[in-house]
Amino acid sequence: MRLTLKIWRQPDAQTKGAMHTYELDGVSEDMSFLEMLDVLNEDLISKGEDPVAFDSDCREGICGMCGLMINGQAHGPEVTTTCQLHMRSFKDGDEVVIEPWRADAFPVIKDLVVDRGAFDRIIQAGGFISVNTGSAPEAHSVPVPRDDATRAFNVATCIGCGACVAACPNGSASLFMGAKVTHLGELPQGQPERDARVVGMVAQHDAEGFGGCTNIGECTAACPKEIPLDVISRLNWDLHAALRHGH
Amino acid sequence: MTDMPDTTLTGDPSHDAPGHEHGDDAAGYYTPGAPIADTKAPGGPIDERWSTRKFEARLVNPANRRKLDIIIVGTGLAGGSAAATLGEAGYNVKSFCYQDSPRRAHSIAAQGGINAAKNYKEDGDSVHRLFYDTVKGGDYRSRESNVYRLAEVSTNIIDQCVAQGVPFAREYGGLLDNRSFGGVQVSRTFYARGQTGQQLLIGAYQAMERQVAAGTVQQFTRHEMLELIVVDGKARGIIARDLVTGEIETHLADVVVLATGGYGNVFFLSTNAMGSNVTAAWRAHRKGAYMANPCYTQIHPTCIPVTGSHQSKLTLMSESLRNDGRIWVPKKKADCDKDPREIPEQDRDYYLERIYPSFGNLVPRDIASRAAKNVCDEGRGVGPEVDGVRRGVYLDFSAAIERLGRAGIEEKYDNLFDMYARITGENPYETPMRIYPAVHYVMGGLWVDYDLQATIPGLFVTGEANFSDHGANRLGASALMQGLADGYFVLPHTIRDYLADGPFEKVDENHPAVVEARKSVEDRVAHFLSTNGTRSVDSYHRELGNIMWEYCGMERTEDGLKKAIDLIRTLREDFWRNVKVLGTAESLNQSLEKAGRVADFFELGELMCIDALNRRESCGGHFRGESQTEDGEALRHDDQFAYVAAWEFTRDPDSESEGMGAPVLHKEDLVYTAIEMKQRSYK
Ligand SMILES: Cc1cc2nc3c(=O)[nH]c(=O)nc-3n(C[C@H](O)[C@H](O)[C@H](O)COP(=O)(O)OP(=O)(O)OC[C@H]3O[C@@H](n4cnc5c(N)ncnc54)[C@H](O)[C@@H]3O)c2cc1C
Ligand code: SF4
Ligand code: FES
C-alpha cells in the first residue's frame, strides 16, 4: 500500500519543530508500524536526508521504549504498543500523522523522541518495597491469597510507556502512579510503606509538572496494558488515608 | 544421578564422518596459546566451595565502602540487581544503560520463568538435581563449581523477589505455583504469567531506584559505553557517549562491572532488543579480556516465523507453551499448504513425541530446533514460502483447550496468544500457531573465573555477557536465575575481595591510557561521519546476519565456516570504506550508534566462525555437520574438546587501527568431580 506520512521533525530540544510530509510506497500489511518507519528511514538515508529519530528497543510490546501519537491517538488505533501495531490496521492511500508524546513533563529530545526521566524520579520517591538483598524471609512464610496476587500482577504489567500522560488533556500521570500504588498495596509485603509511598510519589509527580486528574479516562483508553481507571481511585483513597494518618 | 536414560560417552572419534582426515580445522586462522585455569574456586567437596569462598573473600569495612567507586554497565537482571545490592552495602555506584530508563533492559522481555531448587512440589528436586540438570543440559561444557553455586543460591532469589513484591503466580492456598520447562522432569519454574522477566526486572529496578534516592547509586541513562579504560593492567573506567548530547565522557572508578547482555544481534534477526550489542564486551576483549566459547549460540525452537525482507526482529513464543502445545507437521508434503484443522490425526507427524518418547515436546531447545529445521528441509514445513521453502511447524493447542477449556489456556498464556494474533493476524485459539527457530541467547561471552572476574583484573562480568554457567546449551528459565544469582548473591561477595585492596590510587583524566581510550572513541565517531559512503548501516548488518545464519547457525561445517570468514572479511572492509552515516556527532544520532555496534559485530562474527571451526564436535547449540551419530544426533568428542575455548584478541600489524589479527586460543580444561560425563540422551 501507499501512504502519506506527516511526521513531526525537530532537530533538538532547543530548535522549533514542524510537520513534514513524506510519501511511502510498497508498505506491506505484515510490517509493524516501526518497520514501516525503518523502510522510510532507509529511503531517506539513500536520498541523503536525516532519518527520523524514534525510540524502540524490544519491539515486542514489553519494554515501554516506543510510543508515538498516531493520528492523534497514543500508540495509534489499536489497544497495544506502537511496536506491536501492524500495518494491517491501515489501508492504501491513508494519511498518517505521527507526532511525539506531548506533555510538559516529557520534553522532546529530537523528532519523535522524548525524555521520560520523570517516571524514574516518581519511582525513586517511593515506588518500591525496602528490603535489602539477603534479608528476605523464606518465600512461603507469607502466603498471599491468589486473588490478591492476581490483582497485583494485573496492574504490575504497566510498562512505563507514558501513553497515559500523552493521552490526558491535563498531562497527568495518575494512571501510571495508581498502577504502582495498587501493585505494591495489594500485597502484604507492601503494607509497611504504603502511606509514605503514595505521599512521596504524588509529591514528585506534582513537582515534575504533570497535571491533576479530572476523571476523563483517556489514559485508560490509551493504555496498551489496559490498566483500569479504578487504580486512580485507589491512589486517591491511599493518599487520603495517608494524610489522615498524619503524613 | 542414574535416573536418566543416558549412555556413557565413548568419545570415539571414529564416529566422525567417514574419510575425514583429523587435522586442525582452524589451522591458519588462530595461534595456539598457553592453557588457562580458574584459580578462584576453592577445592574440596562441591557443596562447600561457595561457603568457603565467601568466608575467604576479604571484607571491606563499611566506612571504606563509600570511598570505593564501582561502575556497572547494564541495568538488566544482572546489572540492576548488582547496583541495588552494592548500593545497599554502601559503595558508590555509577550505573549505565543505553535505554531511557534502567527498567527497559532486555531482561524485561523474558516470558517463561525462573528456576529455583525450592522443591515446593516434593517431586524429588534438590540443589544437586538442578545442578545436574544444568550441567547435563549444557552438554558438559560448563564449569561445575560455578553451576553448583548457581543452583545453591537459586532458592534465595525467590525469597528476595517475593519480598520485593514480585507477583509470582500462586495456587489457591496462597503458595507459589510452579511449571515445568524443557529438558527436565521436575516442576521448579516460578513464573508471573508470560511476563516473568518483566516482573523480576521491575523488582530489581525498584530496588535500584531506591538506592538512587538514597544517593548510593547514580544512574546514567541514554549512555553507551564505547571503550574500557585499562591503567597499569587494571580496569579503571569507561568512555561513554551521552546519546542525547553526543558528548564523549570519561568515567573513572576502582572497578568496572559489565552486565551488558547477549550479542545475538550479530545475526541481525534475533529475539534480542534492537539495541542489544556486543560493543561493551568487545571493547573489553580488545583491551585484553578473553572471549570464551563465542560460537555457542542458542537457537530457540518456538519463535514466530519470518514474513519478509522488512523484518526487523523476531518474536519468541515462550517455551512454556511446549507444556501444553503439541508440535507437528504433516506426514505428506502434499498436505503442507492445507488448512491444518482439516488434516486428520493419522496424517500428522508429532515428530518430537515420535523421536524422543520420554521427553516428547519438552526436549531441550537445541534438539527441538534442529528437529524443526530437519522436517522443513525435508519439505514438510508449513506456512508461507519464503525463498522457496516453507519454514514453520505447528504448535497445536486444540487438545489442551479441550482438556483445560479456553479459560484455562487464557489464564496461562493470554498475553502470548494476543501477541501471536497481533503479529500474524491469525487466532491461535482457533488454528494452530506456526513457529520456527530463531537466535535467542548466547552461552558464549567474556571469560570469567569463579569470582566472575575477567582476565583483566578489576573487570567483572555478570549475566548473559559472561560465559560461565550454561555450557554449550542453556536450559529454559536458567538465564533469569543466573542474572539474579550473579547480581544479588555472587558478585557482591566476590567483588569485595578485589576491593579490599582499594581504594586504588586515583587515575588522572590526562593519564595516557585515558587519553588514548578517549581518542580512539572520538576517531571512530569521526570516521563514520566522514566516510560519506553509499550503503546504510542496516544494510550491512542485515547482510552480515544472513552470512552468520547461513553458515554459523543451526548447522555448521568446515567448508561453510571458511566461506563465512571470507565473506565477513570482505564485507567488513567494504563497511569501513563505504558506510553512510548522516547527521552530526553532537546530537542524538541513531545511525551513528548502530554503526559502532555493527563494526564490533563484524569482528565478533569472524571470531564466532573461527571458534566454531576449531570445535570439530557437536555439543549443545553447536552442531557440526561432520560430527553426528548415524541417526543424526549431536556427537561430542570429550577426548578432544572438553575445554572452554578462551580467545585472546590480537591486532593485525598490517591493518589500520581497527584491524583484527589471528586470535590466540587458551584452553581451560573442564574437569568434573561431582558428576559423570555422559552423552546426552532424551530418547
Ligand atoms: C524474548 C526473550 C525471552 C526470554 N525468556 C527467558 C525466560 O523465560 N527465562 C530465562 O531464564 N531466560 C529468558 N531469556 C534470557 C534472559 O532474559 C536473558 O539472558 C537475561 O535477561 C539477560 O540479562 P542481563 O542482565 O545479562 O542483560 P540485559 O537484560 O540484556 O541487559 C543488558 C543491559 O546492558 C545495557 N547495555 C548493553 N550494552 C551497553 C553499552 N554498550 N553501554 C551501556 N549500556 C549497555 C543495556 O542498556 C541493558 O541495561 C529470554 C530472552 C529473550 C530475548
Ligand atoms: S499505565 Fe499504561 S499507558 Fe501509562 S505508562 Fe503504564 S502501561 Fe503506559
Ligand atoms: S519497543 Fe518495547 S514496547 Fe515497543
mmCIF file of N, CA, C and O and ligand atoms in Angstrom, chain A residues 75 119 157-165 175-176 179 219 222-227, ligand 2:
data_model
loop_
_atom_site.group_PDB
_atom_site.id
_atom_site.type_symbol
_atom_site.label_atom_id
_atom_site.label_comp_id
_atom_site.label_asym_id
_atom_site.label_seq_id
_atom_site.Cartn_x
_atom_site.Cartn_y
_atom_site.Cartn_z
ATOM 1 N N HIS A 75 -0.183 5.588 20.731
ATOM 2 C CA HIS A 75 0.052 4.233 20.225
ATOM 3 C C HIS A 75 -0.886 3.846 19.085
ATOM 4 O O HIS A 75 -0.974 2.674 18.710
ATOM 5 N N PHE A 119 9.443 9.705 35.108
ATOM 6 C CA PHE A 119 8.874 8.447 35.622
ATOM 7 C C PHE A 119 9.838 7.765 36.597
ATOM 8 O O PHE A 119 9.426 7.236 37.628
ATOM 9 N N THR A 157 1.754 -4.989 35.345
ATOM 10 C CA THR A 157 2.138 -5.131 33.947
ATOM 11 C C THR A 157 2.406 -3.790 33.261
ATOM 12 O O THR A 157 2.804 -3.765 32.099
ATOM 13 N N CYS A 158 2.166 -2.682 33.953
ATOM 14 C CA CYS A 158 2.462 -1.354 33.387
ATOM 15 C C CYS A 158 3.892 -1.346 32.854
ATOM 16 O O CYS A 158 4.818 -1.785 33.531
ATOM 17 N N ILE A 159 4.060 -0.826 31.642
ATOM 18 C CA ILE A 159 5.392 -0.815 31.033
ATOM 19 C C ILE A 159 6.061 0.561 31.087
ATOM 20 O O ILE A 159 7.114 0.766 30.496
ATOM 21 N N GLY A 160 5.413 1.503 31.742
ATOM 22 C CA GLY A 160 6.037 2.825 31.882
ATOM 23 C C GLY A 160 6.244 3.544 30.568
ATOM 24 O O GLY A 160 7.229 4.259 30.387
ATOM 25 N N CYS A 161 5.303 3.359 29.644
ATOM 26 C CA CYS A 161 5.490 3.942 28.308
ATOM 27 C C CYS A 161 5.136 5.418 28.259
ATOM 28 O O CYS A 161 5.662 6.163 27.433
ATOM 29 N N GLY A 162 4.198 5.835 29.103
ATOM 30 C CA GLY A 162 3.805 7.242 29.110
ATOM 31 C C GLY A 162 2.619 7.582 28.222
ATOM 32 O O GLY A 162 2.254 8.750 28.096
ATOM 33 N N ALA A 163 1.993 6.577 27.621
ATOM 34 C CA ALA A 163 0.836 6.857 26.764
ATOM 35 C C ALA A 163 -0.286 7.509 27.555
ATOM 36 O O ALA A 163 -1.014 8.364 27.047
ATOM 37 N N CYS A 164 -0.433 7.096 28.809
ATOM 38 C CA CYS A 164 -1.497 7.662 29.650
ATOM 39 C C CYS A 164 -1.326 9.175 29.781
ATOM 40 O O CYS A 164 -2.292 9.936 29.715
ATOM 41 N N VAL A 165 -0.079 9.604 29.943
ATOM 42 C CA VAL A 165 0.202 11.032 30.084
ATOM 43 C C VAL A 165 -0.068 11.747 28.767
ATOM 44 O O VAL A 165 -0.696 12.806 28.720
ATOM 45 N N LEU A 175 -2.511 7.473 36.185
ATOM 46 C CA LEU A 175 -2.709 6.047 35.912
ATOM 47 C C LEU A 175 -1.411 5.284 36.193
ATOM 48 O O LEU A 175 -1.422 4.213 36.813
ATOM 49 N N PHE A 176 -0.312 5.843 35.751
ATOM 50 C CA PHE A 176 0.998 5.233 35.995
ATOM 51 C C PHE A 176 1.240 5.079 37.504
ATOM 52 O O PHE A 176 1.626 4.010 37.983
ATOM 53 N N ALA A 179 -1.154 2.550 39.145
ATOM 54 C CA ALA A 179 -0.788 1.156 38.873
ATOM 55 C C ALA A 179 0.269 0.690 39.883
ATOM 56 O O ALA A 179 0.182 -0.406 40.437
ATOM 57 N N CYS A 219 -6.661 8.167 29.603
ATOM 58 C CA CYS A 219 -5.457 7.404 29.940
ATOM 59 C C CYS A 219 -5.702 5.912 29.778
ATOM 60 O O CYS A 219 -4.956 5.214 29.097
ATOM 61 N N ALA A 222 -6.073 4.673 26.299
ATOM 62 C CA ALA A 222 -4.845 4.620 25.502
ATOM 63 C C ALA A 222 -3.870 3.577 26.016
ATOM 64 O O ALA A 222 -2.931 3.202 25.307
ATOM 65 N N CYS A 223 -4.062 3.107 27.229
ATOM 66 C CA CYS A 223 -3.053 2.250 27.867
ATOM 67 C C CYS A 223 -2.934 0.904 27.157
ATOM 68 O O CYS A 223 -3.896 0.152 27.072
ATOM 69 N N PRO A 224 -1.746 0.571 26.662
ATOM 70 C CA PRO A 224 -1.583 -0.697 25.938
ATOM 71 C C PRO A 224 -1.725 -1.895 26.855
ATOM 72 O O PRO A 224 -1.936 -3.009 26.388
ATOM 73 N N LYS A 225 -1.583 -1.706 28.140
ATOM 74 C CA LYS A 225 -1.690 -2.828 29.072
ATOM 75 C C LYS A 225 -3.039 -2.840 29.782
ATOM 76 O O LYS A 225 -3.221 -3.585 30.751
ATOM 77 N N GLU A 226 -3.942 -1.987 29.328
ATOM 78 C CA GLU A 226 -5.314 -1.943 29.857
ATOM 79 C C GLU A 226 -5.363 -1.795 31.371
ATOM 80 O O GLU A 226 -6.135 -2.476 32.049
ATOM 81 N N ILE A 227 -4.522 -0.927 31.900
ATOM 82 C CA ILE A 227 -4.588 -0.630 33.329
ATOM 83 C C ILE A 227 -5.925 0.083 33.580
ATOM 84 O O ILE A 227 -6.231 1.077 32.925
HETATM 85 S S1 SF4 C 2 -0.336 2.989 32.863
HETATM 86 FE FE1 SF4 C 2 -0.478 2.159 30.789
HETATM 87 S S2 SF4 C 2 -0.170 3.937 29.455
HETATM 88 FE FE2 SF4 C 2 0.533 4.530 31.489
HETATM 89 S S3 SF4 C 2 2.704 4.105 31.497
HETATM 90 FE FE3 SF4 C 2 1.705 2.269 32.317
HETATM 91 S S4 SF4 C 2 1.403 0.955 30.531
HETATM 92 FE FE4 SF4 C 2 1.847 3.016 29.699
#
